[in-house]
Amino acid sequence: PAPMETVEIIALMMGAAWASGINLYATILVLGWMGSTGHMVLPPGLEVLADPTVMFAAGVMYAVEFFADKVPGVDTGWDTIHTFIRIPAGAMMAAGAAQGLDIGPAAELAALLLGGGLAATSHVAKAGSRVLINTSPEPVTNWTASITEDIAVIGGLWAALNYPWWFLAGMVLFIALVIWLMPKIWRALKRIARAIKRWFSSGDDTGQPPRGGADPAQRRRDVLKELYHDADPGSKSSST
């Protein structure tokens, strides 16, 4: 294959960072496989991804994440731990891809910062949506979300390498969507935090008996009411 053009490298830079924030190990496997099989010429900073040792380690971790990502609660714990892994790795992947542009250290540092920001954006969107999904009592949504994310990573990287302009346009739409959704996700997360606090509360300031002795079904109804409290237009007035 021919060396990558500038727009292709920019798309790869953004795609690698974005995908790393969702599933870092799938990103490494996809790029490593394409580089090792000759389907693409990896920039110098990403050539290490095609190393068999790196691909083996990524494959093992992908297998672990494949199952952990589909268990309610476990997926949130996994995402929390990977806050300290996906974001730095996404920044490094973007900086590595930028080396293909043959630019100076200042531009590579800029790519590092932009890549870290993009990886953080996709990671927070994934982790936040998973917390919301975990309020559903059935496991189907977790499996659906996890498989959809894996497909998005593979499809996104494929689009970045084959249709870079379309991918960059999609990234602009993705960032706009996250900006629009983030306040809604944040409000929902606060409702979940209040519901968890209510669940473990030993009582309340109305003089009612401790919740620990209440009927479990009633406690569950109280928690669900707390979760969707803000959805009721009259709830704020009734609670004051």
PDB file of N, CA and C in Angstrom, residues 73-159:
ATOM      1  N   GLY A  73     -22.855  -3.494  36.278  1.00  0.00           N
ATOM      2  CA  GLY A  73     -22.075  -3.192  37.472  1.00  0.00           C
ATOM      3  C   GLY A  73     -20.597  -3.433  37.249  1.00  0.00           C
ATOM      4  N   VAL A  74     -20.266  -4.607  36.733  1.00  0.00           N
ATOM      5  CA  VAL A  74     -18.871  -4.911  36.427  1.00  0.00           C
ATOM      6  C   VAL A  74     -18.368  -3.985  35.330  1.00  0.00           C
ATOM      7  N   ASP A  75     -19.231  -3.718  34.345  1.00  0.00           N
ATOM      8  CA  ASP A  75     -18.820  -2.837  33.248  1.00  0.00           C
ATOM      9  C   ASP A  75     -18.494  -1.425  33.741  1.00  0.00           C
ATOM     10  N   THR A  76     -19.263  -0.937  34.718  1.00  0.00           N
ATOM     11  CA  THR A  76     -18.984   0.388  35.264  1.00  0.00           C
ATOM     12  C   THR A  76     -17.671   0.406  36.035  1.00  0.00           C
ATOM     13  N   GLY A  77     -17.420  -0.647  36.809  1.00  0.00           N
ATOM     14  CA  GLY A  77     -16.137  -0.742  37.499  1.00  0.00           C
ATOM     15  C   GLY A  77     -14.971  -0.812  36.526  1.00  0.00           C
ATOM     16  N   TRP A  78     -15.151  -1.567  35.452  1.00  0.00           N
ATOM     17  CA  TRP A  78     -14.121  -1.682  34.414  1.00  0.00           C
ATOM     18  C   TRP A  78     -13.864  -0.330  33.753  1.00  0.00           C
ATOM     19  N   ASP A  79     -14.950   0.385  33.444  1.00  0.00           N
ATOM     20  CA  ASP A  79     -14.794   1.712  32.842  1.00  0.00           C
ATOM     21  C   ASP A  79     -14.088   2.675  33.791  1.00  0.00           C
ATOM     22  N   THR A  80     -14.399   2.583  35.072  1.00  0.00           N
ATOM     23  CA  THR A  80     -13.765   3.472  36.049  1.00  0.00           C
ATOM     24  C   THR A  80     -12.258   3.256  36.084  1.00  0.00           C
ATOM     25  N   ILE A  81     -11.850   1.993  36.134  1.00  0.00           N
ATOM     26  CA  ILE A  81     -10.420   1.679  36.144  1.00  0.00           C
ATOM     27  C   ILE A  81      -9.760   2.169  34.851  1.00  0.00           C
ATOM     28  N   HIS A  82     -10.454   1.990  33.731  1.00  0.00           N
ATOM     29  CA  HIS A  82      -9.864   2.327  32.440  1.00  0.00           C
ATOM     30  C   HIS A  82      -9.887   3.820  32.125  1.00  0.00           C
ATOM     31  N   THR A  83     -10.440   4.617  33.040  1.00  0.00           N
ATOM     32  CA  THR A  83     -10.288   6.063  32.889  1.00  0.00           C
ATOM     33  C   THR A  83      -8.813   6.443  32.859  1.00  0.00           C
ATOM     34  N   PHE A  84      -8.010   5.711  33.624  1.00  0.00           N
ATOM     35  CA  PHE A  84      -6.583   6.006  33.730  1.00  0.00           C
ATOM     36  C   PHE A  84      -5.752   5.261  32.676  1.00  0.00           C
ATOM     37  N   ILE A  85      -6.427   4.517  31.806  1.00  0.00           N
ATOM     38  CA  ILE A  85      -5.722   3.754  30.772  1.00  0.00           C
ATOM     39  C   ILE A  85      -6.115   4.243  29.379  1.00  0.00           C
ATOM     40  N   ARG A  86      -7.417   4.344  29.117  1.00  0.00           N
ATOM     41  CA  ARG A  86      -7.878   4.686  27.769  1.00  0.00           C
ATOM     42  C   ARG A  86      -7.475   6.095  27.351  1.00  0.00           C
ATOM     43  N   ILE A  87      -7.620   7.048  28.264  1.00  0.00           N
ATOM     44  CA  ILE A  87      -7.352   8.442  27.890  1.00  0.00           C
ATOM     45  C   ILE A  87      -5.867   8.675  27.592  1.00  0.00           C
ATOM     46  N   PRO A  88      -4.940   8.250  28.473  1.00  0.00           N
ATOM     47  CA  PRO A  88      -3.522   8.416  28.110  1.00  0.00           C
ATOM     48  C   PRO A  88      -3.142   7.636  26.851  1.00  0.00           C
ATOM     49  N   ALA A  89      -3.702   6.417  26.702  1.00  0.00           N
ATOM     50  CA  ALA A  89      -3.389   5.629  25.512  1.00  0.00           C
ATOM     51  C   ALA A  89      -3.922   6.296  24.255  1.00  0.00           C
ATOM     52  N   GLY A  90      -5.123   6.872  24.333  1.00  0.00           N
ATOM     53  CA  GLY A  90      -5.666   7.591  23.182  1.00  0.00           C
ATOM     54  C   GLY A  90      -4.811   8.778  22.802  1.00  0.00           C
ATOM     55  N   ALA A  91      -4.288   9.484  23.807  1.00  0.00           N
ATOM     56  CA  ALA A  91      -3.404  10.615  23.532  1.00  0.00           C
ATOM     57  C   ALA A  91      -2.120  10.144  22.853  1.00  0.00           C
ATOM     58  N   MET A  92      -1.560   9.038  23.337  1.00  0.00           N
ATOM     59  CA  MET A  92      -0.331   8.510  22.753  1.00  0.00           C
ATOM     60  C   MET A  92      -0.555   8.010  21.331  1.00  0.00           C
ATOM     61  N   MET A  93      -1.726   7.395  21.088  1.00  0.00           N
ATOM     62  CA  MET A  93      -2.035   6.912  19.740  1.00  0.00           C
ATOM     63  C   MET A  93      -2.144   8.078  18.767  1.00  0.00           C
ATOM     64  N   ALA A  94      -2.777   9.164  19.197  1.00  0.00           N
ATOM     65  CA  ALA A  94      -2.905  10.333  18.326  1.00  0.00           C
ATOM     66  C   ALA A  94      -1.534  10.936  18.034  1.00  0.00           C
ATOM     67  N   ALA A  95      -0.696  11.030  19.054  1.00  0.00           N
ATOM     68  CA  ALA A  95       0.644  11.575  18.838  1.00  0.00           C
ATOM     69  C   ALA A  95       1.461  10.670  17.934  1.00  0.00           C
ATOM     70  N   GLY A  96       1.297   9.354  18.092  1.00  0.00           N
ATOM     71  CA  GLY A  96       2.010   8.427  17.226  1.00  0.00           C
ATOM     72  C   GLY A  96       1.575   8.538  15.781  1.00  0.00           C
ATOM     73  N   ALA A  97       0.256   8.707  15.574  1.00  0.00           N
ATOM     74  CA  ALA A  97      -0.244   8.866  14.206  1.00  0.00           C
ATOM     75  C   ALA A  97       0.255  10.170  13.597  1.00  0.00           C
ATOM     76  N   ALA A  98       0.386  11.207  14.429  1.00  0.00           N
ATOM     77  CA  ALA A  98       0.829  12.510  13.917  1.00  0.00           C
ATOM     78  C   ALA A  98       2.261  12.476  13.409  1.00  0.00           C
ATOM     79  N   GLN A  99       3.049  11.512  13.840  1.00  0.00           N
ATOM     80  CA  GLN A  99       4.424  11.411  13.353  1.00  0.00           C
ATOM     81  C   GLN A  99       4.475  11.133  11.851  1.00  0.00           C
ATOM     82  N   GLY A 100       3.389  10.593  11.318  1.00  0.00           N
ATOM     83  CA  GLY A 100       3.335  10.356   9.884  1.00  0.00           C
ATOM     84  C   GLY A 100       3.252  11.626   9.066  1.00  0.00           C
ATOM     85  N   LEU A 101       2.970  12.755   9.728  1.00  0.00           N
ATOM     86  CA  LEU A 101       2.890  14.030   9.014  1.00  0.00           C
ATOM     87  C   LEU A 101       4.243  14.702   8.883  1.00  0.00           C
ATOM     88  N   ASP A 102       5.246  14.135   9.522  1.00  0.00           N
ATOM     89  CA  ASP A 102       6.597  14.694   9.481  1.00  0.00           C
ATOM     90  C   ASP A 102       6.589  16.142   9.944  1.00  0.00           C
ATOM     91  N   ILE A 103       6.013  16.347  11.131  1.00  0.00           N
ATOM     92  CA  ILE A 103       5.892  17.690  11.692  1.00  0.00           C
ATOM     93  C   ILE A 103       6.789  17.809  12.908  1.00  0.00           C
ATOM     94  N   GLY A 104       6.854  19.000  13.467  1.00  0.00           N
ATOM     95  CA  GLY A 104       7.736  19.243  14.592  1.00  0.00           C
ATOM     96  C   GLY A 104       7.154  18.785  15.912  1.00  0.00           C
ATOM     97  N   PRO A 105       7.976  18.863  16.974  1.00  0.00           N
ATOM     98  CA  PRO A 105       7.537  18.435  18.306  1.00  0.00           C
ATOM     99  C   PRO A 105       6.328  19.208  18.819  1.00  0.00           C
ATOM    100  N   ALA A 106       6.219  20.481  18.494  1.00  0.00           N
ATOM    101  CA  ALA A 106       5.095  21.282  18.966  1.00  0.00           C
ATOM    102  C   ALA A 106       3.775  20.755  18.413  1.00  0.00           C
ATOM    103  N   ALA A 107       3.756  20.404  17.129  1.00  0.00           N
ATOM    104  CA  ALA A 107       2.533  19.868  16.525  1.00  0.00           C
ATOM    105  C   ALA A 107       2.213  18.485  17.082  1.00  0.00           C
ATOM    106  N   GLU A 108       3.236  17.681  17.371  1.00  0.00           N
ATOM    107  CA  GLU A 108       3.002  16.370  17.974  1.00  0.00           C
ATOM    108  C   GLU A 108       2.418  16.519  19.373  1.00  0.00           C
ATOM    109  N   LEU A 109       2.890  17.529  20.121  1.00  0.00           N
ATOM    110  CA  LEU A 109       2.319  17.783  21.437  1.00  0.00           C
ATOM    111  C   LEU A 109       0.867  18.223  21.315  1.00  0.00           C
ATOM    112  N   ALA A 110       0.575  19.045  20.296  1.00  0.00           N
ATOM    113  CA  ALA A 110      -0.811  19.451  20.062  1.00  0.00           C
ATOM    114  C   ALA A 110      -1.684  18.242  19.749  1.00  0.00           C
ATOM    115  N   ALA A 111      -1.153  17.298  18.945  1.00  0.00           N
ATOM    116  CA  ALA A 111      -1.895  16.070  18.642  1.00  0.00           C
ATOM    117  C   ALA A 111      -2.121  15.251  19.907  1.00  0.00           C
ATOM    118  N   LEU A 112      -1.127  15.233  20.782  1.00  0.00           N
ATOM    119  CA  LEU A 112      -1.255  14.513  22.054  1.00  0.00           C
ATOM    120  C   LEU A 112      -2.394  15.089  22.881  1.00  0.00           C
ATOM    121  N   LEU A 113      -2.457  16.408  22.966  1.00  0.00           N
ATOM    122  CA  LEU A 113      -3.500  17.056  23.754  1.00  0.00           C
ATOM    123  C   LEU A 113      -4.877  16.846  23.136  1.00  0.00           C
ATOM    124  N   LEU A 114      -4.961  17.025  21.815  1.00  0.00           N
ATOM    125  CA  LEU A 114      -6.246  16.837  21.146  1.00  0.00           C
ATOM    126  C   LEU A 114      -6.713  15.383  21.234  1.00  0.00           C
ATOM    127  N   GLY A 115      -5.762  14.456  21.074  1.00  0.00           N
ATOM    128  CA  GLY A 115      -6.112  13.045  21.172  1.00  0.00           C
ATOM    129  C   GLY A 115      -6.589  12.678  22.558  1.00  0.00           C
ATOM    130  N   GLY A 116      -5.934  13.211  23.587  1.00  0.00           N
ATOM    131  CA  GLY A 116      -6.387  12.949  24.949  1.00  0.00           C
ATOM    132  C   GLY A 116      -7.773  13.498  25.200  1.00  0.00           C
ATOM    133  N   GLY A 117      -8.035  14.700  24.672  1.00  0.00           N
ATOM    134  CA  GLY A 117      -9.366  15.272  24.840  1.00  0.00           C
ATOM    135  C   GLY A 117     -10.443  14.471  24.135  1.00  0.00           C
ATOM    136  N   LEU A 118     -10.145  14.001  22.921  1.00  0.00           N
ATOM    137  CA  LEU A 118     -11.124  13.219  22.176  1.00  0.00           C
ATOM    138  C   LEU A 118     -11.345  11.857  22.823  1.00  0.00           C
ATOM    139  N   ALA A 119     -10.267  11.224  23.300  1.00  0.00           N
ATOM    140  CA  ALA A 119     -10.407   9.946  24.001  1.00  0.00           C
ATOM    141  C   ALA A 119     -11.223  10.114  25.280  1.00  0.00           C
ATOM    142  N   ALA A 120     -10.987  11.217  25.995  1.00  0.00           N
ATOM    143  CA  ALA A 120     -11.757  11.479  27.212  1.00  0.00           C
ATOM    144  C   ALA A 120     -13.231  11.671  26.896  1.00  0.00           C
ATOM    145  N   THR A 121     -13.512  12.362  25.773  1.00  0.00           N
ATOM    146  CA  THR A 121     -14.901  12.598  25.388  1.00  0.00           C
ATOM    147  C   THR A 121     -15.636  11.299  25.097  1.00  0.00           C
ATOM    148  N   SER A 122     -15.039  10.432  24.295  1.00  0.00           N
ATOM    149  CA  SER A 122     -15.696   9.164  23.964  1.00  0.00           C
ATOM    150  C   SER A 122     -15.778   8.253  25.182  1.00  0.00           C
ATOM    151  N   HIS A 123     -14.755   8.291  26.042  1.00  0.00           N
ATOM    152  CA  HIS A 123     -14.766   7.450  27.238  1.00  0.00           C
ATOM    153  C   HIS A 123     -15.869   7.881  28.199  1.00  0.00           C
ATOM    154  N   VAL A 124     -15.991   9.183  28.440  1.00  0.00           N
ATOM    155  CA  VAL A 124     -17.025   9.676  29.355  1.00  0.00           C
ATOM    156  C   VAL A 124     -18.413   9.384  28.799  1.00  0.00           C
ATOM    157  N   ALA A 125     -18.585   9.544  27.484  1.00  0.00           N
ATOM    158  CA  ALA A 125     -19.877   9.233  26.871  1.00  0.00           C
ATOM    159  C   ALA A 125     -20.217   7.754  27.048  1.00  0.00           C
ATOM    160  N   LYS A 126     -19.247   6.882  26.850  1.00  0.00           N
ATOM    161  CA  LYS A 126     -19.470   5.446  27.023  1.00  0.00           C
ATOM    162  C   LYS A 126     -19.774   5.104  28.475  1.00  0.00           C
ATOM    163  N   ALA A 127     -18.910   5.576  29.385  1.00  0.00           N
ATOM    164  CA  ALA A 127     -19.066   5.228  30.796  1.00  0.00           C
ATOM    165  C   ALA A 127     -20.363   5.792  31.368  1.00  0.00           C
ATOM    166  N   GLY A 128     -20.687   7.038  31.005  1.00  0.00           N
ATOM    167  CA  GLY A 128     -21.911   7.636  31.510  1.00  0.00           C
ATOM    168  C   GLY A 128     -23.155   6.935  31.015  1.00  0.00           C
ATOM    169  N   SER A 129     -23.174   6.585  29.730  1.00  0.00           N
ATOM    170  CA  SER A 129     -24.335   5.880  29.187  1.00  0.00           C
ATOM    171  C   SER A 129     -24.476   4.491  29.810  1.00  0.00           C
ATOM    172  N   ARG A 130     -23.361   3.849  30.142  1.00  0.00           N
ATOM    173  CA  ARG A 130     -23.428   2.529  30.776  1.00  0.00           C
ATOM    174  C   ARG A 130     -24.031   2.598  32.169  1.00  0.00           C
ATOM    175  N   VAL A 131     -23.707   3.652  32.908  1.00  0.00           N
ATOM    176  CA  VAL A 131     -24.313   3.805  34.230  1.00  0.00           C
ATOM    177  C   VAL A 131     -25.826   3.921  34.104  1.00  0.00           C
ATOM    178  N   LEU A 132     -26.291   4.659  33.104  1.00  0.00           N
ATOM    179  CA  LEU A 132     -27.728   4.799  32.889  1.00  0.00           C
ATOM    180  C   LEU A 132     -28.349   3.480  32.460  1.00  0.00           C
ATOM    181  N   ILE A 133     -27.666   2.761  31.588  1.00  0.00           N
ATOM    182  CA  ILE A 133     -28.183   1.470  31.122  1.00  0.00           C
ATOM    183  C   ILE A 133     -28.298   0.489  32.273  1.00  0.00           C
ATOM    184  N   ASN A 134     -27.399   0.589  33.242  1.00  0.00           N
ATOM    185  CA  ASN A 134     -27.406  -0.349  34.364  1.00  0.00           C
ATOM    186  C   ASN A 134     -28.602  -0.172  35.285  1.00  0.00           C
ATOM    187  N   THR A 135     -29.373   0.914  35.116  1.00  0.00           N
ATOM    188  CA  THR A 135     -30.597   1.054  35.901  1.00  0.00           C
ATOM    189  C   THR A 135     -31.702   0.150  35.372  1.00  0.00           C
ATOM    190  N   SER A 136     -31.508  -0.409  34.175  1.00  0.00           N
ATOM    191  CA  SER A 136     -32.478  -1.353  33.617  1.00  0.00           C
ATOM    192  C   SER A 136     -32.256  -2.723  34.243  1.00  0.00           C
ATOM    193  N   PRO A 137     -33.320  -3.416  34.678  1.00  0.00           N
ATOM    194  CA  PRO A 137     -33.145  -4.686  35.384  1.00  0.00           C
ATOM    195  C   PRO A 137     -32.742  -5.853  34.496  1.00  0.00           C
ATOM    196  N   GLU A 138     -32.863  -5.726  33.173  1.00  0.00           N
ATOM    197  CA  GLU A 138     -32.526  -6.864  32.313  1.00  0.00           C
ATOM    198  C   GLU A 138     -31.156  -6.653  31.653  1.00  0.00           C
ATOM    199  N   PRO A 139     -30.468  -7.771  31.316  1.00  0.00           N
ATOM    200  CA  PRO A 139     -29.102  -7.665  30.808  1.00  0.00           C
ATOM    201  C   PRO A 139     -28.989  -7.444  29.300  1.00  0.00           C
ATOM    202  N   VAL A 140     -30.109  -7.475  28.580  1.00  0.00           N
ATOM    203  CA  VAL A 140     -30.051  -7.410  27.122  1.00  0.00           C
ATOM    204  C   VAL A 140     -29.444  -6.086  26.661  1.00  0.00           C
ATOM    205  N   THR A 141     -29.808  -4.990  27.349  1.00  0.00           N
ATOM    206  CA  THR A 141     -29.306  -3.688  26.926  1.00  0.00           C
ATOM    207  C   THR A 141     -27.783  -3.604  27.075  1.00  0.00           C
ATOM    208  N   ASN A 142     -27.224  -4.260  28.102  1.00  0.00           N
ATOM    209  CA  ASN A 142     -25.774  -4.249  28.272  1.00  0.00           C
ATOM    210  C   ASN A 142     -25.083  -4.954  27.122  1.00  0.00           C
ATOM    211  N   TRP A 143     -25.604  -6.125  26.756  1.00  0.00           N
ATOM    212  CA  TRP A 143     -25.027  -6.878  25.637  1.00  0.00           C
ATOM    213  C   TRP A 143     -25.146  -6.075  24.344  1.00  0.00           C
ATOM    214  N   THR A 144     -26.322  -5.485  24.136  1.00  0.00           N
ATOM    215  CA  THR A 144     -26.541  -4.713  22.916  1.00  0.00           C
ATOM    216  C   THR A 144     -25.595  -3.520  22.841  1.00  0.00           C
ATOM    217  N   ALA A 145     -25.457  -2.793  23.960  1.00  0.00           N
ATOM    218  CA  ALA A 145     -24.570  -1.635  23.976  1.00  0.00           C
ATOM    219  C   ALA A 145     -23.123  -2.044  23.747  1.00  0.00           C
ATOM    220  N   SER A 146     -22.690  -3.131  24.383  1.00  0.00           N
ATOM    221  CA  SER A 146     -21.299  -3.566  24.262  1.00  0.00           C
ATOM    222  C   SER A 146     -20.968  -3.982  22.835  1.00  0.00           C
ATOM    223  N   ILE A 147     -21.838  -4.776  22.223  1.00  0.00           N
ATOM    224  CA  ILE A 147     -21.595  -5.228  20.857  1.00  0.00           C
ATOM    225  C   ILE A 147     -21.656  -4.052  19.883  1.00  0.00           C
ATOM    226  N   THR A 148     -22.588  -3.121  20.121  1.00  0.00           N
ATOM    227  CA  THR A 148     -22.685  -1.936  19.274  1.00  0.00           C
ATOM    228  C   THR A 148     -21.406  -1.109  19.350  1.00  0.00           C
ATOM    229  N   GLU A 149     -20.841  -0.984  20.554  1.00  0.00           N
ATOM    230  CA  GLU A 149     -19.602  -0.234  20.717  1.00  0.00           C
ATOM    231  C   GLU A 149     -18.444  -0.891  19.967  1.00  0.00           C
ATOM    232  N   ASP A 150     -18.353  -2.225  20.039  1.00  0.00           N
ATOM    233  CA  ASP A 150     -17.286  -2.925  19.319  1.00  0.00           C
ATOM    234  C   ASP A 150     -17.423  -2.715  17.807  1.00  0.00           C
ATOM    235  N   ILE A 151     -18.659  -2.815  17.323  1.00  0.00           N
ATOM    236  CA  ILE A 151     -18.891  -2.607  15.889  1.00  0.00           C
ATOM    237  C   ILE A 151     -18.553  -1.173  15.498  1.00  0.00           C
ATOM    238  N   ALA A 152     -18.895  -0.217  16.380  1.00  0.00           N
ATOM    239  CA  ALA A 152     -18.599   1.192  16.087  1.00  0.00           C
ATOM    240  C   ALA A 152     -17.101   1.434  16.006  1.00  0.00           C
ATOM    241  N   VAL A 153     -16.332   0.793  16.889  1.00  0.00           N
ATOM    242  CA  VAL A 153     -14.878   0.956  16.864  1.00  0.00           C
ATOM    243  C   VAL A 153     -14.302   0.427  15.554  1.00  0.00           C
ATOM    244  N   ILE A 154     -14.694  -0.790  15.188  1.00  0.00           N
ATOM    245  CA  ILE A 154     -14.178  -1.389  13.953  1.00  0.00           C
ATOM    246  C   ILE A 154     -14.629  -0.593  12.739  1.00  0.00           C
ATOM    247  N   GLY A 155     -15.922  -0.265  12.687  1.00  0.00           N
ATOM    248  CA  GLY A 155     -16.443   0.493  11.557  1.00  0.00           C
ATOM    249  C   GLY A 155     -15.872   1.898  11.485  1.00  0.00           C
ATOM    250  N   GLY A 156     -15.669   2.527  12.653  1.00  0.00           N
ATOM    251  CA  GLY A 156     -15.114   3.874  12.658  1.00  0.00           C
ATOM    252  C   GLY A 156     -13.681   3.911  12.143  1.00  0.00           C
ATOM    253  N   LEU A 157     -12.869   2.955  12.574  1.00  0.00           N
ATOM    254  CA  LEU A 157     -11.487   2.898  12.084  1.00  0.00           C
ATOM    255  C   LEU A 157     -11.441   2.589  10.591  1.00  0.00           C
ATOM    256  N   TRP A 158     -12.328   1.706  10.146  1.00  0.00           N
ATOM    257  CA  TRP A 158     -12.395   1.392   8.708  1.00  0.00           C
ATOM    258  C   TRP A 158     -12.763   2.647   7.910  1.00  0.00           C
ATOM    259  N   ALA A 159     -13.736   3.409   8.419  1.00  0.00           N
ATOM    260  CA  ALA A 159     -14.131   4.635   7.731  1.00  0.00           C
ATOM    261  C   ALA A 159     -13.007   5.668   7.751  1.00  0.00           C
TER     262      ALA A 159
END
